[in-house]
PDB file of C-alpha atoms in Angstrom:
ATOM      1  CA  MET A   1      -7.987 -17.544   6.647  1.00 94.00           C
ATOM      2  CA  ASN A   2      -8.827 -16.236   3.466  1.00 98.00           C
ATOM      3  CA  ALA A   3      -6.969 -13.185   1.677  1.00 98.00           C
ATOM      4  CA  ILE A   4      -7.846 -11.119  -1.297  1.00 98.00           C
ATOM      5  CA  ILE A   5      -4.992  -9.170  -3.177  1.00 98.00           C
ATOM      6  CA  LEU A   6      -5.595  -5.876  -4.735  1.00 98.00           C
ATOM      7  CA  SER A   7      -2.805  -4.505  -7.261  1.00 97.00           C
ATOM      8  CA  ILE A   8      -3.022  -0.862  -8.050  1.00 97.00           C
ATOM      9  CA  GLY A   9      -1.991   1.433 -10.948  1.00 95.00           C
ATOM     10  CA  ASP A  10      -2.881   2.409 -14.475  1.00 96.00           C
ATOM     11  CA  GLU A  11       0.259   0.656 -15.658  1.00 94.00           C
ATOM     12  CA  LEU A  12      -1.313  -2.636 -14.644  1.00 95.00           C
ATOM     13  CA  VAL A  13      -4.734  -2.064 -15.927  1.00 95.00           C
ATOM     14  CA  LEU A  14      -3.398  -0.787 -19.512  1.00 95.00           C
ATOM     15  CA  GLY A  15      -1.029  -3.895 -19.777  1.00 93.00           C
ATOM     16  CA  GLN A  16       2.103  -1.664 -19.677  1.00 95.00           C
ATOM     17  CA  THR A  17       3.522  -3.559 -16.680  1.00 93.00           C
ATOM     18  CA  LEU A  18       3.176  -7.181 -15.649  1.00 92.00           C
ATOM     19  CA  ASP A  19       1.480  -7.782 -12.229  1.00 93.00           C
ATOM     20  CA  SER A  20       4.059 -10.487 -10.969  1.00 92.00           C
ATOM     21  CA  ASN A  21       3.552  -9.284  -7.325  1.00 93.00           C
ATOM     22  CA  SER A  22       0.216 -11.127  -7.064  1.00 95.00           C
ATOM     23  CA  ALA A  23       1.466 -14.510  -7.952  1.00 95.00           C
ATOM     24  CA  TRP A  24       4.353 -14.088  -5.855  1.00 96.00           C
ATOM     25  CA  LEU A  25       2.200 -12.951  -2.751  1.00 97.00           C
ATOM     26  CA  SER A  26      -0.352 -15.873  -3.483  1.00 97.00           C
ATOM     27  CA  THR A  27       2.172 -18.419  -3.550  1.00 97.00           C
ATOM     28  CA  HIS A  28       3.789 -17.316  -0.134  1.00 97.00           C
ATOM     29  CA  LEU A  29       0.304 -16.944   1.314  1.00 98.00           C
ATOM     30  CA  VAL A  30      -0.746 -20.456   0.228  1.00 98.00           C
ATOM     31  CA  ASP A  31       2.730 -22.020   1.559  1.00 97.00           C
ATOM     32  CA  ARG A  32       1.460 -20.467   5.082  1.00 97.00           C
ATOM     33  CA  GLY A  33      -2.201 -21.891   4.993  1.00 97.00           C
ATOM     34  CA  ILE A  34      -3.865 -18.751   3.613  1.00 98.00           C
ATOM     35  CA  MET A  35      -6.125 -19.060   0.761  1.00 98.00           C
ATOM     36  CA  PRO A  36      -6.415 -16.249  -1.610  1.00 98.00           C
ATOM     37  CA  LEU A  37      -9.938 -15.677  -2.848  1.00 98.00           C
ATOM     38  CA  TYR A  38      -8.953 -13.583  -5.685  1.00 97.00           C
ATOM     39  CA  HIS A  39      -6.909 -10.721  -7.275  1.00 97.00           C
ATOM     40  CA  LYS A  40      -8.102  -7.597  -8.400  1.00 97.00           C
ATOM     41  CA  THR A  41      -6.467  -4.938 -10.471  1.00 97.00           C
ATOM     42  CA  ILE A  42      -7.315  -1.270 -10.183  1.00 97.00           C
ATOM     43  CA  GLY A  43      -6.527   1.723 -11.930  1.00 96.00           C
ATOM     44  CA  ASP A  44      -5.516   4.865 -10.094  1.00 96.00           C
ATOM     45  CA  ASN A  45      -8.904   5.999  -8.990  1.00 97.00           C
ATOM     46  CA  LEU A  46      -9.578   6.835  -5.580  1.00 98.00           C
ATOM     47  CA  ASP A  47     -13.349   6.170  -5.620  1.00 98.00           C
ATOM     48  CA  ALA A  48     -12.812   2.820  -7.186  1.00 98.00           C
ATOM     49  CA  THR A  49     -10.291   1.746  -4.860  1.00 98.00           C
ATOM     50  CA  VAL A  50     -12.396   2.639  -1.721  1.00 98.00           C
ATOM     51  CA  LYS A  51     -15.354   0.904  -2.996  1.00 98.00           C
ATOM     52  CA  ILE A  52     -13.290  -2.227  -3.685  1.00 98.00           C
ATOM     53  CA  LEU A  53     -11.482  -1.899  -0.282  1.00 98.00           C
ATOM     54  CA  GLU A  54     -14.808  -1.802   1.330  1.00 98.00           C
ATOM     55  CA  SER A  55     -15.940  -5.014  -0.290  1.00 98.00           C
ATOM     56  CA  ALA A  56     -12.777  -6.849   0.393  1.00 98.00           C
ATOM     57  CA  VAL A  57     -12.902  -6.056   3.882  1.00 98.00           C
ATOM     58  CA  GLN A  58     -16.399  -7.920   4.163  1.00 97.00           C
ATOM     59  CA  GLU A  59     -14.936 -10.773   2.076  1.00 97.00           C
ATOM     60  CA  ALA A  60     -11.565 -11.763   3.712  1.00 98.00           C
ATOM     61  CA  GLY A  61      -9.511 -11.905   7.005  1.00 98.00           C
ATOM     62  CA  LEU A  62      -6.530 -10.339   5.103  1.00 98.00           C
ATOM     63  CA  VAL A  63      -6.337  -7.865   2.268  1.00 98.00           C
ATOM     64  CA  ILE A  64      -2.815  -6.936   0.619  1.00 98.00           C
ATOM     65  CA  VAL A  65      -2.734  -3.928  -1.399  1.00 98.00           C
ATOM     66  CA  THR A  66       0.149  -3.393  -3.754  1.00 97.00           C
ATOM     67  CA  GLY A  67       1.129  -0.124  -5.364  1.00 95.00           C
ATOM     68  CA  GLY A  68      -0.020   3.097  -5.228  1.00 94.00           C
ATOM     69  CA  LEU A  69       2.159   4.418  -2.418  1.00 96.00           C
ATOM     70  CA  GLY A  70       4.601   6.368  -4.529  1.00 94.00           C
ATOM     71  CA  PRO A  71       5.245  10.265  -4.353  1.00 96.00           C
ATOM     72  CA  THR A  72       3.202  11.305  -7.624  1.00 94.00           C
ATOM     73  CA  MET A  73      -0.531  12.661  -7.805  1.00 93.00           C
ATOM     74  CA  ASP A  74      -1.729   9.534  -8.888  1.00 94.00           C
ATOM     75  CA  ASP A  75      -0.636   7.296  -6.039  1.00 96.00           C
ATOM     76  CA  LEU A  76      -3.834   7.135  -4.060  1.00 96.00           C
ATOM     77  CA  THR A  77      -3.565   4.011  -1.904  1.00 97.00           C
ATOM     78  CA  ARG A  78      -2.925   6.242   1.101  1.00 97.00           C
ATOM     79  CA  GLN A  79      -5.911   8.469   0.454  1.00 98.00           C
ATOM     80  CA  ALA A  80      -8.262   5.338   0.036  1.00 98.00           C
ATOM     81  CA  PHE A  81      -7.143   3.813   3.299  1.00 98.00           C
ATOM     82  CA  ALA A  82      -7.854   7.142   5.079  1.00 98.00           C
ATOM     83  CA  ALA A  83     -11.101   7.273   3.415  1.00 98.00           C
ATOM     84  CA  LEU A  84     -11.983   3.757   4.082  1.00 98.00           C
ATOM     85  CA  THR A  85     -11.365   4.411   7.949  1.00 97.00           C
ATOM     86  CA  HIS A  86     -12.785   7.936   8.029  1.00 97.00           C
ATOM     87  CA  LYS A  87      -9.633   9.329   9.529  1.00 97.00           C
ATOM     88  CA  PRO A  88      -7.078  11.730   8.365  1.00 98.00           C
ATOM     89  CA  LEU A  89      -3.571  11.282   7.076  1.00 98.00           C
ATOM     90  CA  ASP A  90      -0.821  12.267   9.417  1.00 98.00           C
ATOM     91  CA  LEU A  91       2.661  13.154   8.824  1.00 98.00           C
ATOM     92  CA  HIS A  92       4.942  10.402  10.260  1.00 98.00           C
ATOM     93  CA  PRO A  93       8.126  12.152  10.998  1.00 98.00           C
ATOM     94  CA  PRO A  94      10.443   8.832  11.363  1.00 97.00           C
ATOM     95  CA  SER A  95       9.205   7.827   7.742  1.00 97.00           C
ATOM     96  CA  LEU A  96      10.156  11.318   6.520  1.00 97.00           C
ATOM     97  CA  GLU A  97      13.402  11.048   8.131  1.00 97.00           C
ATOM     98  CA  ARG A  98      13.725   7.500   6.566  1.00 97.00           C
ATOM     99  CA  ILE A  99      13.025   9.137   2.885  1.00 97.00           C
ATOM    100  CA  LYS A 100      15.515  11.832   3.468  1.00 97.00           C
ATOM    101  CA  THR A 101      18.138   9.424   4.651  1.00 96.00           C
ATOM    102  CA  PHE A 102      17.437   7.305   1.582  1.00 96.00           C
ATOM    103  CA  PHE A 103      18.053  10.301  -0.717  1.00 96.00           C
ATOM    104  CA  LYS A 104      21.021  11.435   1.233  1.00 96.00           C
ATOM    105  CA  GLN A 105      22.745   7.936   0.824  1.00 95.00           C
ATOM    106  CA  ILE A 106      22.328   7.967  -3.115  1.00 95.00           C
ATOM    107  CA  GLY A 107      23.635  11.569  -3.159  1.00 96.00           C
ATOM    108  CA  ARG A 108      20.430  13.347  -4.337  1.00 96.00           C
ATOM    109  CA  GLU A 109      18.171  15.991  -2.610  1.00 95.00           C
ATOM    110  CA  MET A 110      14.657  14.697  -1.801  1.00 96.00           C
ATOM    111  CA  PRO A 111      11.778  15.917  -4.274  1.00 97.00           C
ATOM    112  CA  ALA A 112       9.352  17.842  -2.407  1.00 97.00           C
ATOM    113  CA  SER A 113       6.733  15.019  -3.745  1.00 97.00           C
ATOM    114  CA  ASN A 114       8.455  12.486  -1.780  1.00 97.00           C
ATOM    115  CA  ARG A 115       7.092  14.252   1.421  1.00 97.00           C
ATOM    116  CA  SER A 116       3.418  12.669   0.707  1.00 97.00           C
ATOM    117  CA  GLN A 117       5.183   9.060   1.265  1.00 97.00           C
ATOM    118  CA  ALA A 118       5.266   9.748   4.908  1.00 98.00           C
ATOM    119  CA  LEU A 119       1.552  10.695   5.155  1.00 98.00           C
ATOM    120  CA  ILE A 120       0.053   7.761   7.061  1.00 97.00           C
ATOM    121  CA  PRO A 121      -3.816   7.180   7.921  1.00 97.00           C
ATOM    122  CA  ARG A 122      -4.368   8.014  11.700  1.00 97.00           C
ATOM    123  CA  GLY A 123      -3.974   4.908  13.774  1.00 96.00           C
ATOM    124  CA  ALA A 124      -2.308   2.624  11.323  1.00 97.00           C
ATOM    125  CA  GLU A 125       1.092   1.111  11.763  1.00 98.00           C
ATOM    126  CA  VAL A 126       3.915   2.002   9.589  1.00 98.00           C
ATOM    127  CA  LEU A 127       6.146  -0.937   7.805  1.00 97.00           C
ATOM    128  CA  ASP A 128       9.790   0.063   7.293  1.00 95.00           C
ATOM    129  CA  ASN A 129      10.843  -0.087   3.866  1.00 92.00           C
ATOM    130  CA  ASP A 130      14.736  -0.615   3.473  1.00 89.00           C
ATOM    131  CA  TRP A 131      14.527  -0.943  -0.185  1.00 89.00           C
ATOM    132  CA  GLY A 132      12.925   2.327  -1.329  1.00 91.00           C
ATOM    133  CA  THR A 133      11.200   5.350  -0.073  1.00 95.00           C
ATOM    134  CA  ALA A 134       7.544   4.324   0.361  1.00 94.00           C
ATOM    135  CA  PRO A 135       6.823   2.678   3.756  1.00 97.00           C
ATOM    136  CA  GLY A 136       4.173   0.065   3.753  1.00 97.00           C
ATOM    137  CA  ILE A 137       1.052   0.392   5.998  1.00 98.00           C
ATOM    138  CA  LYS A 138      -0.849  -1.849   8.148  1.00 98.00           C
ATOM    139  CA  LEU A 139      -4.476  -1.316   9.426  1.00 96.00           C
ATOM    140  CA  LYS A 140      -7.094  -3.231  11.307  1.00 97.00           C
ATOM    141  CA  VAL A 141     -10.822  -2.712   9.802  1.00 97.00           C
ATOM    142  CA  GLY A 142     -13.276  -4.806  11.469  1.00 95.00           C
ATOM    143  CA  HIS A 143     -11.886  -8.181  11.586  1.00 96.00           C
ATOM    144  CA  THR A 144      -9.831  -7.807   8.624  1.00 98.00           C
ATOM    145  CA  LEU A 145      -6.181  -6.926   8.376  1.00 98.00           C
ATOM    146  CA  ILE A 146      -4.961  -4.886   5.689  1.00 98.00           C
ATOM    147  CA  PHE A 147      -1.510  -4.431   4.428  1.00 98.00           C
ATOM    148  CA  ALA A 148      -0.400  -1.606   1.678  1.00 98.00           C
ATOM    149  CA  LEU A 149       3.099  -2.530   0.208  1.00 96.00           C
ATOM    150  CA  PRO A 150       4.930  -0.808  -2.306  1.00 91.00           C
ATOM    151  CA  GLY A 151       4.484  -1.987  -5.836  1.00 81.00           C
ATOM    152  CA  VAL A 152       7.401  -3.225  -8.173  1.00 68.00           C
TER     153      VAL A 152
END
């Protein structure tokens, strides 16, 4: 099986943050017999992300996306997945509860913006995140499995 790794974030494109996730993912994929075809870094741009996802699902059996799952307006991976599949984003109540619990455990009130992290493209599988607030997303498009994982 071949894989494509997409890293999303203006901070990566602008050189403000080093993309160590792609190298780490590639190493672990190769160890499992999966050959990465390429890594691509995309800024926080919905149209560009959708276009690259459309291409990636034609080229590989596995696409891994890192980043763009945060609570800010420029975190657009969820919206890109929804556009790719032509399905809406639905609130996933168990994810919202996990996010609320995360903030409760650190003694802070959950900002309203974090609610967006519980929006999941209809038909996708939620991947629980025990280390932060953003759940991952697993989705199948045609014969391609796509995973969205939190960034750094």
